[in-house]
Amino acid sequence: MARRSARSFRERTLPLLLLVGDTAVIFGSLSLSWWLRYETAVERLGIDVPEATYRAYLPQLVLGLALLVATFVHLGLYDSRLVLRRYQSLNIVLKGSAFWFAAYLGVSLVLSVTPPISRLFAVIAFLSVALGMHLWRSIAYAWIVRSPLLERVQRRAIIVGWNDEARSLIAEIRRDPAHPFRLIGIVSMPSDRESPETGPPRLGPIEDLANVLGSSAADLVIVTRLGGNDGQLQDAREACERAYVEWKAVPGDFDIFLSGLRLQTIGRVPILGVEELAIERLFNRALKRATDIVGALVGLALGALPMALAAILIRRESPGAPAVFRQTRIGNDHRPFTLYKLRSMRPDAPASDNARQSTVSDDPRLLRIGPFLRRWNLDEIPQFWNVLRGDMSLVGPRPERPAHVDRLAGHIPHYLPRHRVKPGMTGWAQVNGLRGESDLTARIQHDIYYIENWSIWLDAQILLLTLVRWRNTGA
């Protein structure tokens, strides 16, 4: 009964509450956009529309509201699995708002409405809705994860089998206290050679799974070991079906790029393998490159003055040494390239830098201006030139030096696949706080996640989060 109540709240009540909240926020954002467009100094930037009173504009606002809500519903924003996936929800908000912007302007061109839909209003509305939804969803997320509601929203999970995959899964769930899954225990298999040292309790052997499901109020079972007794696994699947518990399995032969898995047949034989990833498709590569060029030109234009001032201070502190630092890094397809940065360390620093993965915040080799440049990422401005040249992208895994690539490839699983794409000035790992002396394995996992789940909307989300979190506290 408790599981049924929690599931009803998670699957029906909470998405409905979010839909009602989104509707109110969207309508408020559209109303605010009308006020900014027609009742403030912004009005001078557009065409004068004397008849655009709020009452006359209300049908257009309702039309915009209906289109936005329908778009978010279509994109799956109210899927219960996204309630605790904050950044995926933001991704859908950005994607839906952009689609709505294009559709709303299209409707204004096709339909003759009075007063006409202002293009300036549409631009303001796009920004207002995206910002308003982000703020409201952040508040709702914070409220859920800091209240007793969290346990009702999380899906109670049982892991079957104890191996490296089970350890990794537990570590991933524990890394985020607000993870969508809440681990309640381990069910052992005869092929297990050891038991969990710490963590969720052992609930019993797989033969007793039916009883375990009856007493644990589990929502799903995750099998981490598919090999072994097929009869036991079949019985376990049937036990999950009878208890209406979801059954999932870890595909042990495919540790990376799971979203690229596709089932094909050779004759009558099914073959499961990794197909072309979205980031590698021709159109997507062209779209990403066009975005990089525009972003690099804007970055160089806006960064020219602060870069010049920083270069003067660097040259004054270390006369005779160049202000721009050059270093070989490994890029796409494992090709080396020259990376450019504003120099934040003494000229002799590279001689003692071979063994370091990254520079610590209190490194004595830093110039006096060095910590300031690194804290605000000003030393990265010259990398817009790398992006313009095509060596790098605005978003991607951070590039490493050749010696570090060789060393890390031998110690961290799945390190080298990150070089299937261009390195970036910022990335999914960096906006999640994994930079500097952070956990390298976690950084690689985030890089793989980015490559596997790339979309232009994910890039937009990362760039937005980079602007919000521009200050580099990790040095």
Coordinates of C-alpha atoms in Angstrom, one line a residue:
M1 CA 0.0 0.0 0.0
A2 CA 2.8 2.4 0.9
R3 CA 4.5 1.6 -2.5
R4 CA 1.3 2.2 -4.3
S5 CA 0.8 5.5 -2.6
A6 CA 4.3 6.7 -3.3
R7 CA 4.0 5.6 -6.9
S8 CA 0.7 7.5 -7.3
F9 CA 2.3 10.6 -5.9
R10 CA 5.4 10.3 -8.0
E11 CA 3.7 9.3 -11.3
R12 CA 0.5 11.5 -11.1
T13 CA 0.2 14.0 -8.3
L14 CA 3.7 15.6 -8.5
P15 CA 3.8 15.9 -12.4
L16 CA 0.3 17.5 -12.2
L17 CA 1.5 20.0 -9.5
L18 CA 4.5 20.9 -11.7
L19 CA 2.3 21.3 -14.7
V20 CA 0.1 23.8 -12.8
G21 CA 3.1 25.6 -11.5
D22 CA 4.7 25.8 -15.0
T23 CA 1.4 27.1 -16.4
A24 CA 1.3 29.9 -13.8
V25 CA 5.0 30.8 -14.3
I26 CA 4.7 30.8 -18.1
F27 CA 1.6 33.0 -18.0
G28 CA 3.3 35.4 -15.6
S29 CA 6.4 35.5 -17.8
L30 CA 4.4 36.2 -20.9
S31 CA 2.5 39.0 -19.0
L32 CA 5.8 40.4 -17.8
S33 CA 7.1 40.3 -21.4
W34 CA 4.0 42.3 -22.6
W35 CA 4.7 44.9 -19.9
L36 CA 8.4 45.2 -20.8
R37 CA 7.6 45.4 -24.5
Y38 CA 4.8 48.0 -24.4
E39 CA 5.0 49.8 -21.0
T40 CA 8.7 50.5 -20.6
A41 CA 11.5 52.2 -22.5
V42 CA 11.9 49.0 -24.5
E43 CA 8.9 50.1 -26.6
R44 CA 11.1 52.6 -28.5
L45 CA 13.1 49.7 -29.9
G46 CA 10.1 48.2 -31.8
I47 CA 7.2 49.3 -34.0
D48 CA 4.6 51.4 -32.3
V49 CA 1.4 49.3 -31.8
P50 CA -1.2 51.7 -30.1
E51 CA -3.9 49.0 -29.9
A52 CA -1.7 46.5 -28.0
T53 CA -3.3 47.0 -24.6
Y54 CA -3.1 44.1 -22.1
R55 CA -6.7 43.2 -22.6
A56 CA -6.4 43.2 -26.4
Y57 CA -3.2 41.2 -26.2
L58 CA -4.6 38.6 -23.8
P59 CA -5.6 36.1 -26.6
Q60 CA -2.1 36.2 -28.0
L61 CA -0.8 35.5 -24.5
V62 CA -3.2 32.6 -24.1
L63 CA -2.1 31.2 -27.5
G64 CA 1.5 31.5 -26.5
L65 CA 0.8 29.7 -23.2
A66 CA -1.0 26.9 -24.9
L67 CA 1.8 26.4 -27.4
L68 CA 4.4 26.4 -24.7
V69 CA 2.6 23.9 -22.4
A70 CA 1.9 21.6 -25.4
T71 CA 5.6 21.8 -26.4
F72 CA 6.8 20.9 -22.9
V73 CA 4.3 18.0 -22.7
H74 CA 5.4 16.7 -26.1
L75 CA 9.1 16.8 -25.1
G76 CA 8.4 14.8 -21.9
L77 CA 9.0 17.5 -19.3
Y78 CA 6.4 15.9 -17.0
D79 CA 7.8 12.4 -17.1
S80 CA 8.2 11.4 -13.5
R81 CA 11.7 10.2 -14.1
L82 CA 12.8 13.8 -14.8
V83 CA 11.6 15.3 -11.5
L84 CA 15.0 14.7 -9.9
R85 CA 17.0 15.1 -13.1
R86 CA 17.5 18.9 -12.8
Y87 CA 19.8 19.5 -15.8
Q88 CA 17.8 17.3 -18.2
S89 CA 14.7 19.2 -17.3
L90 CA 16.6 22.5 -18.0
N91 CA 17.6 21.1 -21.3
I92 CA 14.0 20.4 -22.2
V93 CA 13.0 23.9 -21.1
L94 CA 15.7 25.5 -23.3
K95 CA 14.8 23.3 -26.3
G96 CA 11.0 23.8 -25.8
S97 CA 11.4 27.6 -25.4
A98 CA 13.5 27.8 -28.6
F99 CA 11.0 25.7 -30.6
W100 CA 8.1 27.7 -29.2
F101 CA 9.9 31.0 -30.3
A102 CA 10.1 29.7 -33.9
A103 CA 6.5 28.3 -33.9
Y104 CA 5.1 31.5 -32.3
L105 CA 6.7 33.7 -34.9
G106 CA 5.5 31.3 -37.6
V107 CA 1.9 31.5 -36.4
S108 CA 2.2 35.3 -36.4
L109 CA 3.2 35.2 -40.1
V110 CA 0.5 32.7 -41.2
L111 CA -2.4 34.0 -39.1
S112 CA -3.6 37.6 -39.2
V113 CA -4.2 38.6 -35.6
T114 CA -5.0 42.0 -34.1
P115 CA -3.0 43.4 -32.5
P116 CA -0.1 41.7 -34.3
I117 CA 2.4 39.5 -32.5
S118 CA 5.5 41.6 -32.0
R119 CA 8.8 40.0 -32.9
L120 CA 10.4 42.0 -30.1
F121 CA 7.8 40.7 -27.7
A122 CA 8.6 37.1 -28.8
V123 CA 12.3 37.6 -28.1
I124 CA 11.6 39.1 -24.7
A125 CA 9.1 36.3 -24.0
F126 CA 11.6 33.6 -24.9
L127 CA 14.2 35.0 -22.5
S128 CA 11.6 35.6 -19.7
V129 CA 10.0 32.1 -20.0
A130 CA 13.4 30.4 -20.0
L131 CA 14.6 32.3 -17.0
G132 CA 11.3 32.1 -15.2
M133 CA 11.0 28.4 -15.7
H134 CA 14.6 27.9 -14.6
L135 CA 14.1 29.8 -11.4
W136 CA 10.8 28.2 -10.6
R137 CA 12.0 24.7 -11.3
S138 CA 15.1 25.3 -9.2
I139 CA 12.9 26.4 -6.3
A140 CA 10.7 23.3 -6.7
Y141 CA 13.7 21.0 -6.9
A142 CA 15.2 22.5 -3.8
W143 CA 11.9 22.1 -2.0
I144 CA 11.6 18.5 -3.0
V145 CA 15.1 17.4 -2.1
R146 CA 15.1 19.2 1.3
S147 CA 11.7 17.8 2.4
P148 CA 10.3 14.4 3.3
L149 CA 8.9 14.3 -0.2
L150 CA 12.3 13.1 -1.5
E151 CA 11.7 9.6 -0.3
R152 CA 8.3 9.5 -2.0
V153 CA 9.8 10.7 -5.3
Q154 CA 12.8 8.4 -5.3
R155 CA 12.4 5.0 -6.8
R156 CA 13.3 2.2 -4.4
A157 CA 15.9 -0.1 -6.2
I158 CA 17.3 -3.6 -5.5
I159 CA 20.5 -4.7 -7.0
V160 CA 20.9 -8.3 -8.0
G161 CA 24.5 -9.6 -8.1
W162 CA 27.7 -8.3 -6.6
N163 CA 30.5 -7.3 -9.0
D164 CA 32.3 -4.3 -10.3
E165 CA 29.2 -3.0 -12.0
A166 CA 27.3 -3.2 -8.8
R167 CA 30.0 -1.2 -7.0
S168 CA 30.0 1.4 -9.7
L169 CA 26.2 1.7 -9.6
I170 CA 26.2 2.1 -5.8
A171 CA 28.9 4.7 -6.0
E172 CA 27.0 6.7 -8.6
I173 CA 23.8 6.6 -6.6
R174 CA 25.5 7.6 -3.4
R175 CA 27.3 10.5 -5.1
D176 CA 24.1 12.4 -5.3
P177 CA 21.8 12.4 -2.2
A178 CA 18.9 13.4 -4.4
H179 CA 19.5 10.7 -7.0
P180 CA 16.3 9.4 -8.6
F181 CA 17.1 5.9 -7.3
R182 CA 17.2 5.0 -3.6
L183 CA 19.1 1.8 -3.0
I184 CA 17.5 -0.5 -0.4
G185 CA 19.6 -3.6 -0.6
I186 CA 21.5 -6.4 -2.5
V187 CA 20.2 -9.7 -3.6
S188 CA 23.0 -12.2 -4.1
M189 CA 23.5 -14.7 -6.9
P190 CA 25.3 -18.1 -6.7
S191 CA 28.1 -16.8 -9.0
D192 CA 29.0 -14.0 -6.6
R193 CA 32.4 -14.6 -5.2
E194 CA 32.3 -12.0 -2.5
S195 CA 29.8 -10.0 -0.5
P196 CA 29.4 -6.2 -0.3
E197 CA 31.8 -4.8 2.3
T198 CA 29.7 -1.8 3.2
G199 CA 26.6 -0.3 2.0
P200 CA 23.0 -1.5 1.5
P201 CA 22.1 -4.6 3.4
R202 CA 22.0 -8.1 1.9
L203 CA 18.4 -9.0 1.5
G204 CA 18.8 -12.6 0.6
P205 CA 19.6 -14.9 -2.4
I206 CA 18.0 -14.6 -5.7
E207 CA 15.8 -17.7 -5.0
D208 CA 14.0 -15.6 -2.4
L209 CA 13.5 -12.5 -4.6
A210 CA 9.7 -12.9 -4.6
N211 CA 9.6 -12.7 -0.8
V212 CA 12.0 -9.8 -0.9
L213 CA 9.8 -7.9 -3.3
G214 CA 6.8 -8.5 -1.1
S215 CA 8.5 -7.0 2.0
S216 CA 10.7 -4.3 0.6
A217 CA 8.2 -2.1 -1.4
A218 CA 10.7 -2.0 -4.2
D219 CA 10.0 -0.2 -7.5
L220 CA 12.6 -1.8 -9.7
V221 CA 15.2 -4.5 -9.7
I222 CA 18.6 -4.0 -11.5
V223 CA 20.5 -7.1 -12.5
T224 CA 24.3 -6.5 -12.7
R225 CA 25.2 -10.1 -13.7
L226 CA 23.4 -11.7 -16.7
G227 CA 25.5 -14.8 -16.8
G228 CA 24.7 -17.8 -14.7
N229 CA 21.6 -19.9 -14.3
D230 CA 19.1 -18.9 -16.9
G231 CA 16.3 -20.6 -15.0
Q232 CA 17.0 -18.4 -11.9
L233 CA 16.9 -15.2 -14.0
Q234 CA 13.7 -16.3 -15.7
D235 CA 12.1 -17.0 -12.3
A236 CA 13.3 -13.6 -11.0
R237 CA 11.8 -11.8 -14.1
E238 CA 8.5 -13.5 -13.5
A239 CA 8.6 -12.6 -9.8
C240 CA 9.0 -8.9 -10.8
E241 CA 6.1 -9.2 -13.3
R242 CA 3.8 -10.6 -10.6
A243 CA 4.8 -7.8 -8.2
Y244 CA 4.6 -5.1 -10.9
V245 CA 8.2 -4.3 -10.3
E246 CA 10.3 -2.9 -13.1
W247 CA 13.2 -5.1 -14.3
K248 CA 16.4 -3.6 -15.6
A249 CA 19.8 -5.1 -16.5
V250 CA 23.4 -3.8 -16.8
P251 CA 24.8 -4.8 -20.3
G252 CA 28.2 -5.7 -19.0
D253 CA 29.8 -6.1 -22.5
F254 CA 29.1 -2.4 -23.2
D255 CA 30.6 -0.1 -20.6
I256 CA 30.4 3.1 -22.6
F257 CA 28.3 4.8 -25.3
L258 CA 25.1 2.9 -24.2
S259 CA 22.8 5.4 -26.0
G260 CA 24.5 4.5 -29.2
L261 CA 23.6 0.8 -28.9
R262 CA 21.5 -0.5 -31.7
L263 CA 20.1 -3.9 -32.5
Q264 CA 20.7 -5.2 -36.0
T265 CA 20.3 -8.6 -37.6
I266 CA 22.7 -10.6 -39.7
G267 CA 20.4 -13.1 -41.4
R268 CA 18.4 -14.3 -38.4
V269 CA 21.1 -13.5 -35.8
P270 CA 20.6 -10.4 -33.6
I271 CA 23.7 -8.3 -33.1
L272 CA 23.9 -5.6 -30.5
G273 CA 26.6 -2.9 -31.0
V274 CA 27.5 0.8 -30.9
E275 CA 26.3 2.8 -33.9
E276 CA 27.2 6.3 -34.9
L277 CA 26.8 8.8 -32.1
A278 CA 24.7 12.0 -32.5
I279 CA 27.8 14.2 -32.1
E280 CA 29.5 12.4 -35.1
R281 CA 26.7 12.9 -37.6
L282 CA 27.5 15.3 -40.5
F283 CA 24.7 17.8 -39.9
N284 CA 25.4 17.9 -36.2
R285 CA 29.1 18.4 -36.8
A286 CA 28.4 21.3 -39.1
L287 CA 25.9 22.8 -36.6
K288 CA 28.4 22.6 -33.8
R289 CA 31.2 24.0 -35.9
A290 CA 29.0 27.0 -36.9
T291 CA 28.2 27.6 -33.3
D292 CA 31.9 27.5 -32.4
I293 CA 32.8 30.0 -35.1
V294 CA 30.2 32.5 -34.0
G295 CA 31.0 32.0 -30.3
A296 CA 34.7 32.3 -30.9
L297 CA 34.3 35.6 -32.8
V298 CA 32.1 37.0 -30.0
G299 CA 34.5 35.8 -27.4
L300 CA 37.5 37.3 -29.1
A301 CA 35.7 40.6 -29.6
L302 CA 34.5 40.8 -26.0
G303 CA 37.8 39.5 -24.5
A304 CA 40.1 41.7 -26.5
L305 CA 40.2 44.5 -23.9
P306 CA 40.6 42.4 -20.7
M307 CA 43.2 40.2 -22.5
A308 CA 45.2 43.3 -23.5
L309 CA 45.1 44.7 -19.9
A310 CA 46.1 41.3 -18.5
A311 CA 48.9 41.0 -21.0
I312 CA 50.3 44.4 -19.9
L313 CA 50.2 43.4 -16.2
I314 CA 51.9 40.0 -17.0
R315 CA 54.7 41.7 -19.0
R316 CA 55.2 44.2 -16.2
E317 CA 55.6 41.5 -13.6
S318 CA 57.9 39.3 -15.8
P319 CA 59.7 41.6 -18.3
G320 CA 61.0 39.9 -21.5
A321 CA 58.7 36.9 -21.2
P322 CA 55.7 36.4 -23.6
A323 CA 52.3 37.1 -22.1
V324 CA 50.7 34.2 -24.0
F325 CA 51.7 30.7 -23.0
R326 CA 51.8 27.9 -25.6
Q327 CA 51.6 24.2 -24.7
T328 CA 51.0 21.0 -26.7
R329 CA 47.7 19.2 -25.9
I330 CA 46.0 16.2 -27.3
G331 CA 42.9 16.9 -29.4
N332 CA 40.3 15.1 -31.6
D333 CA 41.5 11.7 -32.9
H334 CA 44.5 11.9 -30.6
R335 CA 46.1 14.7 -32.7
P336 CA 48.4 17.1 -30.9
F337 CA 47.8 20.9 -31.2
T338 CA 49.1 24.1 -29.7
L339 CA 46.9 25.5 -26.9
Y340 CA 47.1 29.2 -26.1
K341 CA 46.6 30.7 -22.6
L342 CA 47.5 33.9 -20.9
R343 CA 50.6 33.1 -18.8
S344 CA 49.7 33.0 -15.1
M345 CA 53.0 31.5 -13.9
R346 CA 56.7 32.4 -13.9
P347 CA 58.6 31.8 -17.2
D348 CA 60.5 28.9 -15.6
A349 CA 57.4 27.1 -14.3
P350 CA 57.2 24.5 -17.1
A351 CA 60.5 23.0 -16.2
S352 CA 59.0 21.7 -12.9
D353 CA 55.5 21.0 -14.2
N354 CA 55.9 17.6 -15.9
A355 CA 54.6 15.5 -13.0
R356 CA 51.6 17.7 -12.2
Q357 CA 48.1 17.0 -13.5
S358 CA 46.9 20.5 -12.6
T359 CA 48.1 23.5 -10.8
V360 CA 47.1 23.9 -7.1
S361 CA 45.6 27.2 -6.0
D362 CA 48.6 28.2 -3.8
D363 CA 51.3 27.1 -6.2
P364 CA 54.4 29.3 -5.4
R365 CA 55.2 29.5 -9.2
L366 CA 52.1 31.6 -9.8
L367 CA 52.5 35.3 -10.7
R368 CA 50.9 37.8 -8.4
I369 CA 48.1 38.2 -11.0
G370 CA 48.0 34.5 -11.6
P371 CA 45.3 33.5 -9.0
F372 CA 43.1 36.3 -10.2
L373 CA 43.4 35.2 -13.9
R374 CA 42.6 31.6 -13.0
R375 CA 39.8 32.4 -10.6
W376 CA 37.9 34.3 -13.2
N377 CA 39.1 32.1 -16.1
L378 CA 40.6 35.1 -17.9
D379 CA 43.7 33.0 -18.8
E380 CA 41.4 31.0 -21.0
I381 CA 40.5 33.9 -23.4
P382 CA 43.1 33.1 -26.0
Q383 CA 41.6 29.6 -26.4
F384 CA 38.8 31.3 -28.5
W385 CA 41.5 31.4 -31.1
N386 CA 41.9 27.7 -30.8
V387 CA 38.2 27.3 -31.3
L388 CA 38.2 29.6 -34.3
R389 CA 41.1 27.5 -35.8
G390 CA 39.2 24.3 -35.3
D391 CA 41.6 22.8 -32.7
M392 CA 38.9 23.0 -30.0
S393 CA 35.2 23.5 -29.5
L394 CA 33.4 25.8 -27.1
V395 CA 32.1 22.7 -25.3
G396 CA 33.8 19.4 -24.9
P397 CA 36.2 17.4 -22.7
R398 CA 39.2 19.5 -21.4
P399 CA 42.4 18.8 -23.3
E400 CA 45.4 17.2 -21.6
R401 CA 49.1 17.1 -22.2
P402 CA 50.5 14.1 -24.1
A403 CA 52.4 12.7 -21.1
H404 CA 49.3 12.8 -19.0
V405 CA 47.2 11.2 -21.7
D406 CA 49.6 8.3 -21.9
R407 CA 49.6 7.9 -18.1
L408 CA 45.9 8.3 -17.5
A409 CA 45.0 5.9 -20.3
G410 CA 46.7 3.1 -18.4
H411 CA 45.0 3.8 -15.1
I412 CA 41.5 5.1 -15.8
P413 CA 39.0 2.9 -17.7
H414 CA 37.6 4.3 -20.9
Y415 CA 39.9 7.4 -20.8
L416 CA 40.8 7.4 -24.5
P417 CA 37.2 7.5 -26.0
R418 CA 37.0 11.1 -24.8
H419 CA 39.3 12.0 -27.8
R420 CA 36.6 11.0 -30.3
V421 CA 35.5 14.7 -30.2
K422 CA 37.2 18.0 -30.1
P423 CA 38.3 19.2 -26.6
G424 CA 36.4 22.2 -25.2
M425 CA 36.9 25.4 -23.4
T426 CA 34.3 24.2 -20.9
G427 CA 32.5 20.9 -20.5
W428 CA 29.9 18.9 -18.6
A429 CA 32.5 17.9 -16.0
Q430 CA 33.6 21.5 -15.4
V431 CA 30.0 22.9 -14.8
N432 CA 29.5 20.0 -12.3
G433 CA 32.5 21.2 -10.3
L434 CA 34.9 18.5 -11.5
R435 CA 38.1 20.5 -12.3
G436 CA 41.5 21.1 -10.9
E437 CA 42.4 18.5 -8.3
S438 CA 39.0 16.8 -8.5
D439 CA 38.3 13.0 -9.0
L440 CA 39.7 12.2 -12.4
T441 CA 37.5 9.1 -12.8
A442 CA 34.4 11.1 -12.2
R443 CA 35.6 13.7 -14.7
I444 CA 36.1 11.0 -17.4
Q445 CA 32.6 9.6 -16.6
H446 CA 31.1 13.0 -17.2
D447 CA 33.1 13.5 -20.4
I448 CA 31.7 10.1 -21.7
Y449 CA 28.2 11.1 -20.7
Y450 CA 28.6 14.3 -22.7
I451 CA 29.8 12.5 -25.8
E452 CA 27.1 9.9 -25.5
N453 CA 24.2 12.4 -24.9
W454 CA 25.3 15.3 -27.0
S455 CA 22.8 17.7 -28.4
I456 CA 23.0 21.4 -29.4
W457 CA 20.7 22.0 -26.4
L458 CA 23.1 20.3 -24.0
D459 CA 25.8 22.6 -25.4
A460 CA 23.6 25.6 -24.8
Q461 CA 22.9 24.4 -21.3
I462 CA 26.6 23.9 -20.5
L463 CA 27.4 27.4 -21.9
L464 CA 24.6 28.9 -19.8
L465 CA 25.9 27.1 -16.6
T466 CA 29.4 28.3 -17.4
L467 CA 28.3 31.9 -17.5
V468 CA 26.4 31.5 -14.2
R469 CA 29.4 29.7 -12.6
W470 CA 32.1 31.7 -14.4
R471 CA 34.2 32.1 -11.2
N472 CA 36.6 29.2 -11.0
T473 CA 36.8 28.3 -7.3
G474 CA 38.8 25.2 -8.1
A475 CA 41.7 27.1 -9.5

